[in-house]
Amino acid sequence: MKKYIAAIVLVVATTAVSAQSRWGVRTGLNYNLNAIGLDEAAASAQQIFEGQTSDNGYHLGVFGRQYLGDQLYTSASLIYAKNTHFLEGNDGNNNLYYERFDHQFLQLDANIGLRLLKTVRAEGGVHFQGTISDNAFSNTFDSPTAGYNVGLGVDLWKLSLDVTYYGSFADHTGTWNDIPLSYNRSNILVSLGVQL
């Protein structure tokens, strides 16, 4: 994980030096598209769970863009993010439970983008995500993970607004209290950035 952080920091630092570069800070909200639920292998135990709900989270970090001409650019970002998931249901003895899974992680993105208009951008790439907390989530699901992302952005003066979809290359599975769980990690991040 440390080598990924070092690589992204190097890319962002190199980007900041160039005259054709933009760098800054970003923050915003995470919208989980999938909840934690039963693994497919546990379909026979479906009656244990009455429902699963997911909550949203937030993120903050730094970004850099290196323009390779008028339209094409590469970008990188390093963010800290926190998503909160809730698992609720019945333990089979009519005892209700409510479990909270806090997922705190560092995420490194590497993208290639295209400026479509003077102020509109589209980009896509890959990301690496590593859990940085010791809690129910990290004890249930493996870390780190890799995935892909696509997004659109708008630049107005030194402000940028980005909407990015993040998906995972593989579903995550784990065991919580001897119950097999799965989590198809996908989020939409809405970020407001400021160029420095």
mmCIF file of C-alpha atoms in Angstrom:
data_model
loop_
_atom_site.group_PDB
_atom_site.id
_atom_site.type_symbol
_atom_site.label_atom_id
_atom_site.label_comp_id
_atom_site.label_asym_id
_atom_site.label_seq_id
_atom_site.Cartn_x
_atom_site.Cartn_y
_atom_site.Cartn_z
ATOM 1 C CA MET A 1 0.000 0.000 0.000
ATOM 2 C CA LYS A 2 2.840 2.373 0.813
ATOM 3 C CA LYS A 3 4.283 2.017 -2.689
ATOM 4 C CA TYR A 4 0.926 3.032 -4.214
ATOM 5 C CA ILE A 5 0.753 6.119 -1.993
ATOM 6 C CA ALA A 6 4.332 7.055 -2.883
ATOM 7 C CA ALA A 7 3.634 6.624 -6.611
ATOM 8 C CA ILE A 8 0.532 8.843 -6.554
ATOM 9 C CA VAL A 9 2.238 11.505 -4.428
ATOM 10 C CA LEU A 10 5.105 11.523 -6.942
ATOM 11 C CA VAL A 11 2.695 11.891 -9.872
ATOM 12 C CA VAL A 12 0.830 14.721 -8.151
ATOM 13 C CA ALA A 13 4.094 16.464 -7.210
ATOM 14 C CA THR A 14 5.447 16.138 -10.761
ATOM 15 C CA THR A 15 2.172 17.438 -12.147
ATOM 16 C CA ALA A 16 2.318 20.496 -9.919
ATOM 17 C CA VAL A 17 5.704 21.540 -11.331
ATOM 18 C CA SER A 18 4.657 21.684 -14.982
ATOM 19 C CA ALA A 19 3.246 24.812 -16.593
ATOM 20 C CA GLN A 20 0.475 22.707 -18.140
ATOM 21 C CA SER A 21 -0.605 21.323 -14.800
ATOM 22 C CA ARG A 22 -3.402 21.881 -12.337
ATOM 23 C CA TRP A 23 -3.465 20.686 -8.773
ATOM 24 C CA GLY A 24 -5.595 21.315 -5.749
ATOM 25 C CA VAL A 25 -7.794 19.907 -3.027
ATOM 26 C CA ARG A 26 -11.157 18.184 -3.293
ATOM 27 C CA THR A 27 -13.925 17.132 -0.956
ATOM 28 C CA GLY A 28 -17.458 15.859 -1.273
ATOM 29 C CA LEU A 29 -20.016 13.142 -0.643
ATOM 30 C CA ASN A 30 -20.052 9.403 -1.348
ATOM 31 C CA TYR A 31 -23.233 7.669 -2.436
ATOM 32 C CA ASN A 32 -23.184 3.888 -1.969
ATOM 33 C CA LEU A 33 -25.042 2.080 -4.737
ATOM 34 C CA ASN A 34 -25.052 -1.353 -3.064
ATOM 35 C CA ALA A 35 -25.614 -2.506 0.475
ATOM 36 C CA ILE A 36 -23.839 -5.246 2.371
ATOM 37 C CA GLY A 37 -25.924 -8.401 2.084
ATOM 38 C CA LEU A 38 -25.897 -12.156 2.214
ATOM 39 C CA ASP A 39 -23.453 -14.009 0.026
ATOM 40 C CA GLU A 40 -25.132 -16.023 -2.723
ATOM 41 C CA ALA A 41 -23.905 -19.171 -1.006
ATOM 42 C CA ALA A 42 -26.125 -18.334 1.973
ATOM 43 C CA ALA A 43 -29.383 -18.018 0.043
ATOM 44 C CA SER A 44 -30.971 -20.660 2.282
ATOM 45 C CA ALA A 45 -30.483 -18.348 5.265
ATOM 46 C CA GLN A 46 -32.243 -15.430 3.593
ATOM 47 C CA GLN A 47 -34.988 -15.350 6.230
ATOM 48 C CA ILE A 48 -32.404 -14.241 8.807
ATOM 49 C CA PHE A 49 -32.167 -10.825 7.174
ATOM 50 C CA GLU A 50 -35.215 -8.611 7.016
ATOM 51 C CA GLY A 51 -33.428 -5.822 5.242
ATOM 52 C CA GLN A 52 -30.151 -4.140 4.560
ATOM 53 C CA THR A 53 -29.689 -0.413 4.215
ATOM 54 C CA SER A 54 -26.702 1.653 3.232
ATOM 55 C CA ASP A 55 -25.798 5.113 4.343
ATOM 56 C CA ASN A 56 -23.600 7.635 2.608
ATOM 57 C CA GLY A 57 -20.120 8.917 3.372
ATOM 58 C CA TYR A 58 -17.644 11.662 2.575
ATOM 59 C CA HIS A 59 -14.151 12.107 1.168
ATOM 60 C CA LEU A 60 -11.342 14.652 1.082
ATOM 61 C CA GLY A 61 -7.956 14.721 -0.599
ATOM 62 C CA VAL A 62 -5.670 16.184 -3.256
ATOM 63 C CA PHE A 63 -5.674 15.938 -7.049
ATOM 64 C CA GLY A 64 -3.397 16.826 -9.944
ATOM 65 C CA ARG A 65 -3.892 17.102 -13.711
ATOM 66 C CA GLN A 66 -1.188 17.201 -16.377
ATOM 67 C CA TYR A 67 -2.384 18.540 -19.729
ATOM 68 C CA LEU A 68 -0.728 16.918 -22.759
ATOM 69 C CA GLY A 69 -2.136 19.455 -25.201
ATOM 70 C CA ASP A 70 -5.346 21.440 -25.463
ATOM 71 C CA GLN A 71 -7.654 18.506 -24.767
ATOM 72 C CA LEU A 72 -5.872 15.380 -23.508
ATOM 73 C CA TYR A 73 -4.681 15.115 -19.902
ATOM 74 C CA THR A 74 -3.672 12.636 -17.221
ATOM 75 C CA SER A 75 -4.777 12.962 -13.627
ATOM 76 C CA ALA A 76 -4.148 11.441 -10.237
ATOM 77 C CA SER A 77 -5.682 11.847 -6.810
ATOM 78 C CA LEU A 78 -5.219 10.631 -3.279
ATOM 79 C CA ILE A 79 -8.264 10.744 -1.011
ATOM 80 C CA TYR A 80 -9.303 9.688 2.452
ATOM 81 C CA ALA A 81 -12.901 8.472 2.510
ATOM 82 C CA LYS A 82 -15.386 7.021 4.944
ATOM 83 C CA ASN A 83 -18.527 5.074 4.058
ATOM 84 C CA THR A 84 -20.987 3.785 6.618
ATOM 85 C CA HIS A 85 -23.132 0.709 6.054
ATOM 86 C CA PHE A 86 -25.854 -0.679 8.284
ATOM 87 C CA LEU A 87 -26.926 -4.305 8.412
ATOM 88 C CA GLU A 88 -30.213 -4.993 10.111
ATOM 89 C CA GLY A 89 -32.389 -8.046 10.492
ATOM 90 C CA ASN A 90 -33.508 -10.906 12.677
ATOM 91 C CA ASP A 91 -31.152 -13.502 14.167
ATOM 92 C CA GLY A 92 -33.641 -16.329 13.680
ATOM 93 C CA ASN A 93 -34.865 -16.196 17.297
ATOM 94 C CA ASN A 94 -36.894 -13.047 16.677
ATOM 95 C CA ASN A 95 -34.115 -10.940 18.173
ATOM 96 C CA LEU A 96 -33.518 -7.842 16.085
ATOM 97 C CA TYR A 97 -29.992 -6.667 15.507
ATOM 98 C CA TYR A 98 -28.490 -3.573 13.953
ATOM 99 C CA GLU A 99 -24.817 -3.661 12.971
ATOM 100 C CA ARG A 100 -22.796 -0.693 11.754
ATOM 101 C CA PHE A 101 -19.889 -1.166 9.340
ATOM 102 C CA ASP A 102 -17.599 1.864 9.014
ATOM 103 C CA HIS A 103 -15.337 1.621 5.984
ATOM 104 C CA GLN A 104 -12.439 4.080 6.273
ATOM 105 C CA PHE A 105 -9.938 3.910 3.449
ATOM 106 C CA LEU A 106 -7.289 5.606 1.350
ATOM 107 C CA GLN A 107 -7.906 5.607 -2.382
ATOM 108 C CA LEU A 108 -5.391 6.267 -5.150
ATOM 109 C CA ASP A 109 -6.681 7.129 -8.635
ATOM 110 C CA ALA A 110 -4.855 7.229 -11.972
ATOM 111 C CA ASN A 111 -6.863 8.498 -14.966
ATOM 112 C CA ILE A 112 -6.695 9.725 -18.498
ATOM 113 C CA GLY A 113 -9.096 12.441 -19.547
ATOM 114 C CA LEU A 114 -10.355 14.549 -22.410
ATOM 115 C CA ARG A 115 -11.512 18.132 -22.265
ATOM 116 C CA LEU A 116 -14.709 18.117 -24.335
ATOM 117 C CA LEU A 117 -15.439 21.833 -24.195
ATOM 118 C CA LYS A 118 -13.631 24.749 -22.629
ATOM 119 C CA THR A 119 -15.036 23.863 -19.209
ATOM 120 C CA VAL A 120 -16.245 20.230 -19.476
ATOM 121 C CA ARG A 121 -14.058 17.144 -18.931
ATOM 122 C CA ALA A 122 -14.551 13.371 -19.202
ATOM 123 C CA GLU A 123 -12.116 10.884 -17.711
ATOM 124 C CA GLY A 124 -11.662 7.240 -16.791
ATOM 125 C CA GLY A 125 -9.079 5.055 -15.150
ATOM 126 C CA VAL A 126 -8.260 2.716 -12.298
ATOM 127 C CA HIS A 127 -8.013 3.058 -8.547
ATOM 128 C CA PHE A 128 -6.571 1.179 -5.588
ATOM 129 C CA GLN A 129 -8.261 1.200 -2.216
ATOM 130 C CA GLY A 130 -6.870 0.156 1.149
ATOM 131 C CA THR A 131 -8.758 0.005 4.449
ATOM 132 C CA ILE A 132 -7.085 1.972 7.256
ATOM 133 C CA SER A 133 -9.322 1.078 10.204
ATOM 134 C CA ASP A 134 -9.663 -1.955 12.451
ATOM 135 C CA ASN A 135 -13.384 -2.551 12.843
ATOM 136 C CA ALA A 136 -16.234 -4.854 11.771
ATOM 137 C CA PHE A 137 -15.785 -3.936 8.097
ATOM 138 C CA SER A 138 -12.027 -4.531 7.936
ATOM 139 C CA ASN A 139 -12.377 -7.756 9.918
ATOM 140 C CA THR A 140 -15.010 -9.039 7.466
ATOM 141 C CA PHE A 141 -13.769 -7.929 4.042
ATOM 142 C CA ASP A 142 -10.274 -8.098 2.545
ATOM 143 C CA SER A 143 -8.123 -5.086 1.749
ATOM 144 C CA PRO A 144 -6.686 -3.671 -0.508
ATOM 145 C CA THR A 145 -8.903 -3.796 -3.576
ATOM 146 C CA ALA A 146 -8.723 -2.463 -7.112
ATOM 147 C CA GLY A 147 -11.368 -1.090 -9.427
ATOM 148 C CA TYR A 148 -12.247 1.183 -12.299
ATOM 149 C CA ASN A 149 -13.819 4.631 -12.507
ATOM 150 C CA VAL A 150 -15.434 6.943 -15.061
ATOM 151 C CA GLY A 151 -16.550 10.497 -14.529
ATOM 152 C CA LEU A 152 -17.478 13.935 -15.798
ATOM 153 C CA GLY A 153 -16.204 17.257 -14.539
ATOM 154 C CA VAL A 154 -16.860 20.962 -14.982
ATOM 155 C CA ASP A 155 -14.229 23.656 -14.403
ATOM 156 C CA LEU A 156 -15.257 27.215 -13.577
ATOM 157 C CA TRP A 157 -12.365 29.543 -12.823
ATOM 158 C CA LYS A 158 -10.447 27.739 -10.033
ATOM 159 C CA LEU A 159 -13.385 25.587 -8.982
ATOM 160 C CA SER A 160 -14.158 22.139 -10.334
ATOM 161 C CA LEU A 161 -17.184 19.921 -9.846
ATOM 162 C CA ASP A 162 -16.762 16.198 -10.546
ATOM 163 C CA VAL A 163 -19.215 13.295 -10.547
ATOM 164 C CA THR A 164 -17.431 9.932 -10.689
ATOM 165 C CA TYR A 165 -18.654 6.351 -10.673
ATOM 166 C CA TYR A 166 -16.342 3.883 -8.889
ATOM 167 C CA GLY A 167 -16.747 0.149 -9.428
ATOM 168 C CA SER A 168 -14.781 -2.875 -8.274
ATOM 169 C CA PHE A 169 -13.147 -5.543 -10.416
ATOM 170 C CA ALA A 170 -14.534 -8.204 -8.064
ATOM 171 C CA ASP A 171 -17.223 -8.596 -5.419
ATOM 172 C CA HIS A 172 -16.044 -8.697 -1.828
ATOM 173 C CA THR A 173 -17.001 -11.592 0.392
ATOM 174 C CA GLY A 174 -16.383 -12.267 4.044
ATOM 175 C CA THR A 175 -17.809 -13.797 7.188
ATOM 176 C CA TRP A 176 -19.434 -11.871 10.029
ATOM 177 C CA ASN A 177 -20.614 -13.851 13.084
ATOM 178 C CA ASP A 178 -20.405 -17.054 10.986
ATOM 179 C CA ILE A 179 -22.711 -15.506 8.356
ATOM 180 C CA PRO A 180 -21.253 -15.207 4.833
ATOM 181 C CA LEU A 181 -21.646 -11.666 3.506
ATOM 182 C CA SER A 182 -20.992 -10.033 0.151
ATOM 183 C CA TYR A 183 -20.518 -6.436 -0.903
ATOM 184 C CA ASN A 184 -20.524 -5.344 -4.530
ATOM 185 C CA ARG A 185 -18.506 -2.189 -3.937
ATOM 186 C CA SER A 186 -19.732 0.670 -6.102
ATOM 187 C CA ASN A 187 -20.052 4.344 -5.287
ATOM 188 C CA ILE A 188 -20.758 7.655 -6.894
ATOM 189 C CA LEU A 189 -18.543 10.429 -5.569
ATOM 190 C CA VAL A 190 -19.567 14.051 -6.005
ATOM 191 C CA SER A 191 -16.555 16.289 -5.444
ATOM 192 C CA LEU A 192 -15.954 20.010 -5.257
ATOM 193 C CA GLY A 193 -12.349 20.907 -5.966
ATOM 194 C CA VAL A 194 -10.290 24.097 -5.685
ATOM 195 C CA GLN A 195 -7.145 24.629 -7.753
ATOM 196 C CA LEU A 196 -4.269 26.047 -5.731
#
